[in-house]
Amino acid sequence: MKSVKVLLLLGAMTLAACQPTEPALGPDGKPLPQVYKITSKEAGLIPLRVQESMNSLRAVRGTAPVVLNPQLNAAAQAHAQDMAAQNRAWHWGSDGSSMLDRGRRAGYPGQVIGENISETYETEIETLSAWMAVVDTRDVILNPAATQMGFGWYQEPSGKIWWTMVTGN
């Protein structure tokens, strides 16, 4: 009986060793993207990770941190869902609304000052990194006038994610 267990263990280890350890590559030689599925467990952590990462980026520049705001979260969430319904990433709502309109509609008492959007299969941190690589979206993240932020998303069954970040003061 002991030898059967040893043989099974050795067989399992052999099969495990046969699994590819490198990611599959596309025709361009780059790793193929993996679909990032947002679980209910992850959903609650995403805004906190973005806030923490954003505040780290702001700290390097000597800019004060931002806090999450529930009304801005609601405005960001509504816009992410609306972009998915429109099937295009842009700053206008299907009803012609702007980020200012959506902030007011969500009950935000302050001034909405910036919005970043994205349509991707990447994680929230990869998206934040992509925003930092572009001057206009980086300026929204690092704007010293921003004291609050909201973050929302909508994930389609295909895995595509529509991200929205809204800043205000």
PDB file of C-alpha atoms in Angstrom:
ATOM      1  CA  MET A   1       0.000   0.000   0.000  1.00  0.00           C
ATOM      2  CA  LYS A   2       2.877   2.336   0.869  1.00  0.00           C
ATOM      3  CA  SER A   3       4.530   1.748  -2.501  1.00  0.00           C
ATOM      4  CA  VAL A   4       1.265   2.627  -4.326  1.00  0.00           C
ATOM      5  CA  LYS A   5       1.120   5.973  -2.509  1.00  0.00           C
ATOM      6  CA  VAL A   6       4.765   6.664  -3.361  1.00  0.00           C
ATOM      7  CA  LEU A   7       4.122   5.823  -7.036  1.00  0.00           C
ATOM      8  CA  LEU A   8       1.065   8.092  -7.115  1.00  0.00           C
ATOM      9  CA  LEU A   9       3.032  10.912  -5.510  1.00  0.00           C
ATOM     10  CA  LEU A  10       5.904  10.483  -7.972  1.00  0.00           C
ATOM     11  CA  GLY A  11       3.441  10.392 -10.867  1.00  0.00           C
ATOM     12  CA  ALA A  12       1.778  13.606  -9.704  1.00  0.00           C
ATOM     13  CA  MET A  13       5.137  15.321  -9.335  1.00  0.00           C
ATOM     14  CA  THR A  14       6.172  14.197 -12.815  1.00  0.00           C
ATOM     15  CA  LEU A  15       2.979  15.565 -14.345  1.00  0.00           C
ATOM     16  CA  ALA A  16       3.382  18.833 -12.468  1.00  0.00           C
ATOM     17  CA  ALA A  17       6.902  19.187 -13.849  1.00  0.00           C
ATOM     18  CA  CYS A  18       5.548  18.809 -17.391  1.00  0.00           C
ATOM     19  CA  GLN A  19       3.294  21.860 -17.062  1.00  0.00           C
ATOM     20  CA  PRO A  20       4.561  24.905 -18.973  1.00  0.00           C
ATOM     21  CA  THR A  21       6.008  27.495 -16.619  1.00  0.00           C
ATOM     22  CA  GLU A  22       6.249  30.307 -19.136  1.00  0.00           C
ATOM     23  CA  PRO A  23       3.153  32.175 -20.318  1.00  0.00           C
ATOM     24  CA  ALA A  24       1.781  31.532 -23.790  1.00  0.00           C
ATOM     25  CA  LEU A  25       3.136  34.039 -26.298  1.00  0.00           C
ATOM     26  CA  GLY A  26       1.255  35.828 -29.040  1.00  0.00           C
ATOM     27  CA  PRO A  27       2.470  36.369 -32.619  1.00  0.00           C
ATOM     28  CA  ASP A  28       4.290  39.516 -31.464  1.00  0.00           C
ATOM     29  CA  GLY A  29       6.332  37.502 -28.964  1.00  0.00           C
ATOM     30  CA  LYS A  30       4.655  39.140 -25.972  1.00  0.00           C
ATOM     31  CA  PRO A  31       2.747  37.161 -23.325  1.00  0.00           C
ATOM     32  CA  LEU A  32      -0.925  36.752 -24.114  1.00  0.00           C
ATOM     33  CA  PRO A  33      -3.128  38.728 -21.712  1.00  0.00           C
ATOM     34  CA  GLN A  34      -4.886  36.838 -18.962  1.00  0.00           C
ATOM     35  CA  VAL A  35      -8.499  37.681 -18.213  1.00  0.00           C
ATOM     36  CA  TYR A  36      -8.748  39.345 -14.808  1.00  0.00           C
ATOM     37  CA  LYS A  37     -11.998  38.147 -13.264  1.00  0.00           C
ATOM     38  CA  ILE A  38     -13.214  40.327 -10.416  1.00  0.00           C
ATOM     39  CA  THR A  39     -14.616  38.158  -7.649  1.00  0.00           C
ATOM     40  CA  SER A  40     -16.978  39.415  -4.953  1.00  0.00           C
ATOM     41  CA  LYS A  41     -14.077  39.133  -2.500  1.00  0.00           C
ATOM     42  CA  GLU A  42     -11.841  41.283  -4.715  1.00  0.00           C
ATOM     43  CA  ALA A  43     -14.578  43.846  -5.413  1.00  0.00           C
ATOM     44  CA  GLY A  44     -14.420  45.353  -1.941  1.00  0.00           C
ATOM     45  CA  LEU A  45     -10.628  45.603  -2.023  1.00  0.00           C
ATOM     46  CA  ILE A  46     -10.248  47.295  -5.412  1.00  0.00           C
ATOM     47  CA  PRO A  47     -11.095  50.884  -4.385  1.00  0.00           C
ATOM     48  CA  LEU A  48      -8.810  50.585  -1.362  1.00  0.00           C
ATOM     49  CA  ARG A  49      -5.897  49.305  -3.483  1.00  0.00           C
ATOM     50  CA  VAL A  50      -6.368  52.121  -5.988  1.00  0.00           C
ATOM     51  CA  GLN A  51      -6.570  54.731  -3.222  1.00  0.00           C
ATOM     52  CA  GLU A  52      -3.437  53.350  -1.547  1.00  0.00           C
ATOM     53  CA  SER A  53      -1.524  53.226  -4.845  1.00  0.00           C
ATOM     54  CA  MET A  54      -2.716  56.671  -5.860  1.00  0.00           C
ATOM     55  CA  ASN A  55      -1.680  58.124  -2.504  1.00  0.00           C
ATOM     56  CA  SER A  56       1.753  56.517  -2.847  1.00  0.00           C
ATOM     57  CA  LEU A  57       2.176  58.187  -6.234  1.00  0.00           C
ATOM     58  CA  ARG A  58       0.983  61.505  -4.820  1.00  0.00           C
ATOM     59  CA  ALA A  59       3.349  61.237  -1.831  1.00  0.00           C
ATOM     60  CA  VAL A  60       6.359  60.975  -4.138  1.00  0.00           C
ATOM     61  CA  ARG A  61       5.347  64.349  -5.544  1.00  0.00           C
ATOM     62  CA  GLY A  62       4.679  65.782  -2.081  1.00  0.00           C
ATOM     63  CA  THR A  63       0.945  65.949  -2.787  1.00  0.00           C
ATOM     64  CA  ALA A  64      -1.576  65.372  -0.002  1.00  0.00           C
ATOM     65  CA  PRO A  65      -3.458  62.051  -0.002  1.00  0.00           C
ATOM     66  CA  VAL A  66      -7.035  61.626  -1.191  1.00  0.00           C
ATOM     67  CA  VAL A  67      -9.824  59.842   0.662  1.00  0.00           C
ATOM     68  CA  LEU A  68     -12.507  57.673  -0.860  1.00  0.00           C
ATOM     69  CA  ASN A  69     -15.885  59.372  -1.133  1.00  0.00           C
ATOM     70  CA  PRO A  70     -19.080  57.295  -1.433  1.00  0.00           C
ATOM     71  CA  GLN A  71     -20.821  59.781  -3.745  1.00  0.00           C
ATOM     72  CA  LEU A  72     -17.829  59.890  -6.081  1.00  0.00           C
ATOM     73  CA  ASN A  73     -17.699  56.083  -5.979  1.00  0.00           C
ATOM     74  CA  ALA A  74     -21.370  56.041  -7.036  1.00  0.00           C
ATOM     75  CA  ALA A  75     -20.733  58.527  -9.859  1.00  0.00           C
ATOM     76  CA  ALA A  76     -17.746  56.488 -11.081  1.00  0.00           C
ATOM     77  CA  GLN A  77     -19.699  53.231 -10.898  1.00  0.00           C
ATOM     78  CA  ALA A  78     -22.643  54.681 -12.829  1.00  0.00           C
ATOM     79  CA  HIS A  79     -20.359  55.972 -15.569  1.00  0.00           C
ATOM     80  CA  ALA A  80     -18.474  52.676 -15.896  1.00  0.00           C
ATOM     81  CA  GLN A  81     -21.781  50.857 -16.415  1.00  0.00           C
ATOM     82  CA  ASP A  82     -22.979  53.509 -18.858  1.00  0.00           C
ATOM     83  CA  MET A  83     -19.777  53.283 -20.934  1.00  0.00           C
ATOM     84  CA  ALA A  84     -20.268  49.520 -21.162  1.00  0.00           C
ATOM     85  CA  ALA A  85     -23.861  50.030 -22.314  1.00  0.00           C
ATOM     86  CA  GLN A  86     -22.628  52.501 -24.958  1.00  0.00           C
ATOM     87  CA  ASN A  87     -19.703  50.198 -25.835  1.00  0.00           C
ATOM     88  CA  ARG A  88     -17.227  53.054 -25.875  1.00  0.00           C
ATOM     89  CA  ALA A  89     -14.898  54.651 -23.384  1.00  0.00           C
ATOM     90  CA  TRP A  90     -15.559  58.345 -23.323  1.00  0.00           C
ATOM     91  CA  HIS A  91     -16.368  61.099 -20.872  1.00  0.00           C
ATOM     92  CA  TRP A  92     -19.999  61.690 -21.904  1.00  0.00           C
ATOM     93  CA  GLY A  93     -22.924  59.741 -20.518  1.00  0.00           C
ATOM     94  CA  SER A  94     -25.531  58.238 -22.824  1.00  0.00           C
ATOM     95  CA  ASP A  95     -27.834  61.054 -21.684  1.00  0.00           C
ATOM     96  CA  GLY A  96     -25.218  63.711 -22.543  1.00  0.00           C
ATOM     97  CA  SER A  97     -24.091  64.061 -18.932  1.00  0.00           C
ATOM     98  CA  SER A  98     -20.621  65.249 -17.987  1.00  0.00           C
ATOM     99  CA  MET A  99     -18.540  64.234 -14.983  1.00  0.00           C
ATOM    100  CA  LEU A 100     -19.897  67.347 -13.227  1.00  0.00           C
ATOM    101  CA  ASP A 101     -23.503  66.279 -13.893  1.00  0.00           C
ATOM    102  CA  ARG A 102     -22.820  62.750 -12.656  1.00  0.00           C
ATOM    103  CA  GLY A 103     -21.179  64.053  -9.474  1.00  0.00           C
ATOM    104  CA  ARG A 104     -24.197  66.273  -8.718  1.00  0.00           C
ATOM    105  CA  ARG A 105     -26.582  63.441  -9.552  1.00  0.00           C
ATOM    106  CA  ALA A 106     -24.766  61.175  -7.057  1.00  0.00           C
ATOM    107  CA  GLY A 107     -25.139  63.843  -4.362  1.00  0.00           C
ATOM    108  CA  TYR A 108     -21.520  64.962  -4.223  1.00  0.00           C
ATOM    109  CA  PRO A 109     -21.489  68.309  -2.389  1.00  0.00           C
ATOM    110  CA  GLY A 110     -18.005  69.331  -3.574  1.00  0.00           C
ATOM    111  CA  GLN A 111     -16.549  70.130  -6.950  1.00  0.00           C
ATOM    112  CA  VAL A 112     -15.716  67.302  -9.365  1.00  0.00           C
ATOM    113  CA  ILE A 113     -12.334  68.191 -10.853  1.00  0.00           C
ATOM    114  CA  GLY A 114     -11.154  65.188 -12.870  1.00  0.00           C
ATOM    115  CA  GLU A 115     -12.082  61.879 -14.442  1.00  0.00           C
ATOM    116  CA  ASN A 116     -10.027  59.019 -15.890  1.00  0.00           C
ATOM    117  CA  ILE A 117     -11.612  56.211 -17.880  1.00  0.00           C
ATOM    118  CA  SER A 118     -10.450  52.974 -19.443  1.00  0.00           C
ATOM    119  CA  GLU A 119     -11.718  49.983 -21.380  1.00  0.00           C
ATOM    120  CA  THR A 120      -9.389  47.030 -20.817  1.00  0.00           C
ATOM    121  CA  TYR A 121      -8.824  43.489 -19.598  1.00  0.00           C
ATOM    122  CA  GLU A 122      -6.134  44.713 -17.176  1.00  0.00           C
ATOM    123  CA  THR A 123      -6.260  44.971 -13.411  1.00  0.00           C
ATOM    124  CA  GLU A 124      -6.979  48.220 -11.613  1.00  0.00           C
ATOM    125  CA  ILE A 125      -3.276  48.664 -10.772  1.00  0.00           C
ATOM    126  CA  GLU A 126      -2.203  48.038 -14.375  1.00  0.00           C
ATOM    127  CA  THR A 127      -4.837  50.585 -15.421  1.00  0.00           C
ATOM    128  CA  LEU A 128      -3.562  53.111 -12.874  1.00  0.00           C
ATOM    129  CA  SER A 129      -0.051  52.539 -14.240  1.00  0.00           C
ATOM    130  CA  ALA A 130      -1.275  53.131 -17.807  1.00  0.00           C
ATOM    131  CA  TRP A 131      -2.942  56.371 -16.683  1.00  0.00           C
ATOM    132  CA  MET A 132       0.352  57.473 -15.101  1.00  0.00           C
ATOM    133  CA  ALA A 133       2.082  57.011 -18.475  1.00  0.00           C
ATOM    134  CA  VAL A 134      -0.081  59.701 -20.136  1.00  0.00           C
ATOM    135  CA  VAL A 135       0.251  63.370 -19.172  1.00  0.00           C
ATOM    136  CA  ASP A 136      -3.483  64.215 -19.118  1.00  0.00           C
ATOM    137  CA  THR A 137      -4.541  61.240 -17.007  1.00  0.00           C
ATOM    138  CA  ARG A 138      -1.471  61.513 -14.778  1.00  0.00           C
ATOM    139  CA  ASP A 139      -2.462  65.136 -14.070  1.00  0.00           C
ATOM    140  CA  VAL A 140      -5.855  63.948 -12.792  1.00  0.00           C
ATOM    141  CA  ILE A 141      -4.171  61.506 -10.384  1.00  0.00           C
ATOM    142  CA  LEU A 142      -1.567  63.976  -9.115  1.00  0.00           C
ATOM    143  CA  ASN A 143      -3.725  67.141  -9.089  1.00  0.00           C
ATOM    144  CA  PRO A 144      -2.946  68.832  -5.751  1.00  0.00           C
ATOM    145  CA  ALA A 145      -6.460  70.308  -5.657  1.00  0.00           C
ATOM    146  CA  ALA A 146      -7.986  66.800  -5.384  1.00  0.00           C
ATOM    147  CA  THR A 147      -8.801  65.758  -1.833  1.00  0.00           C
ATOM    148  CA  GLN A 148     -11.317  63.008  -2.556  1.00  0.00           C
ATOM    149  CA  MET A 149     -11.713  60.272  -5.116  1.00  0.00           C
ATOM    150  CA  GLY A 150     -14.210  57.732  -6.359  1.00  0.00           C
ATOM    151  CA  PHE A 151     -13.531  54.542  -8.253  1.00  0.00           C
ATOM    152  CA  GLY A 152     -15.941  52.265 -10.106  1.00  0.00           C
ATOM    153  CA  TRP A 153     -15.992  49.556 -12.721  1.00  0.00           C
ATOM    154  CA  TYR A 154     -18.179  47.247 -14.693  1.00  0.00           C
ATOM    155  CA  GLN A 155     -16.971  43.857 -15.892  1.00  0.00           C
ATOM    156  CA  GLU A 156     -18.660  42.267 -18.896  1.00  0.00           C
ATOM    157  CA  PRO A 157     -19.144  38.481 -19.054  1.00  0.00           C
ATOM    158  CA  SER A 158     -16.289  38.412 -21.627  1.00  0.00           C
ATOM    159  CA  GLY A 159     -13.954  39.801 -18.963  1.00  0.00           C
ATOM    160  CA  LYS A 160     -13.635  43.295 -20.445  1.00  0.00           C
ATOM    161  CA  ILE A 161     -13.589  45.903 -17.683  1.00  0.00           C
ATOM    162  CA  TRP A 162     -14.730  49.493 -17.866  1.00  0.00           C
ATOM    163  CA  TRP A 163     -12.882  51.554 -15.223  1.00  0.00           C
ATOM    164  CA  THR A 164     -13.732  55.069 -14.010  1.00  0.00           C
ATOM    165  CA  MET A 165     -11.874  57.247 -11.496  1.00  0.00           C
ATOM    166  CA  VAL A 166     -13.348  60.562 -10.401  1.00  0.00           C
ATOM    167  CA  THR A 167     -11.583  63.176  -8.275  1.00  0.00           C
ATOM    168  CA  GLY A 168     -13.021  66.106  -6.396  1.00  0.00           C
ATOM    169  CA  ASN A 169     -12.550  68.554  -3.543  1.00  0.00           C
TER     170      ASN A 169
END
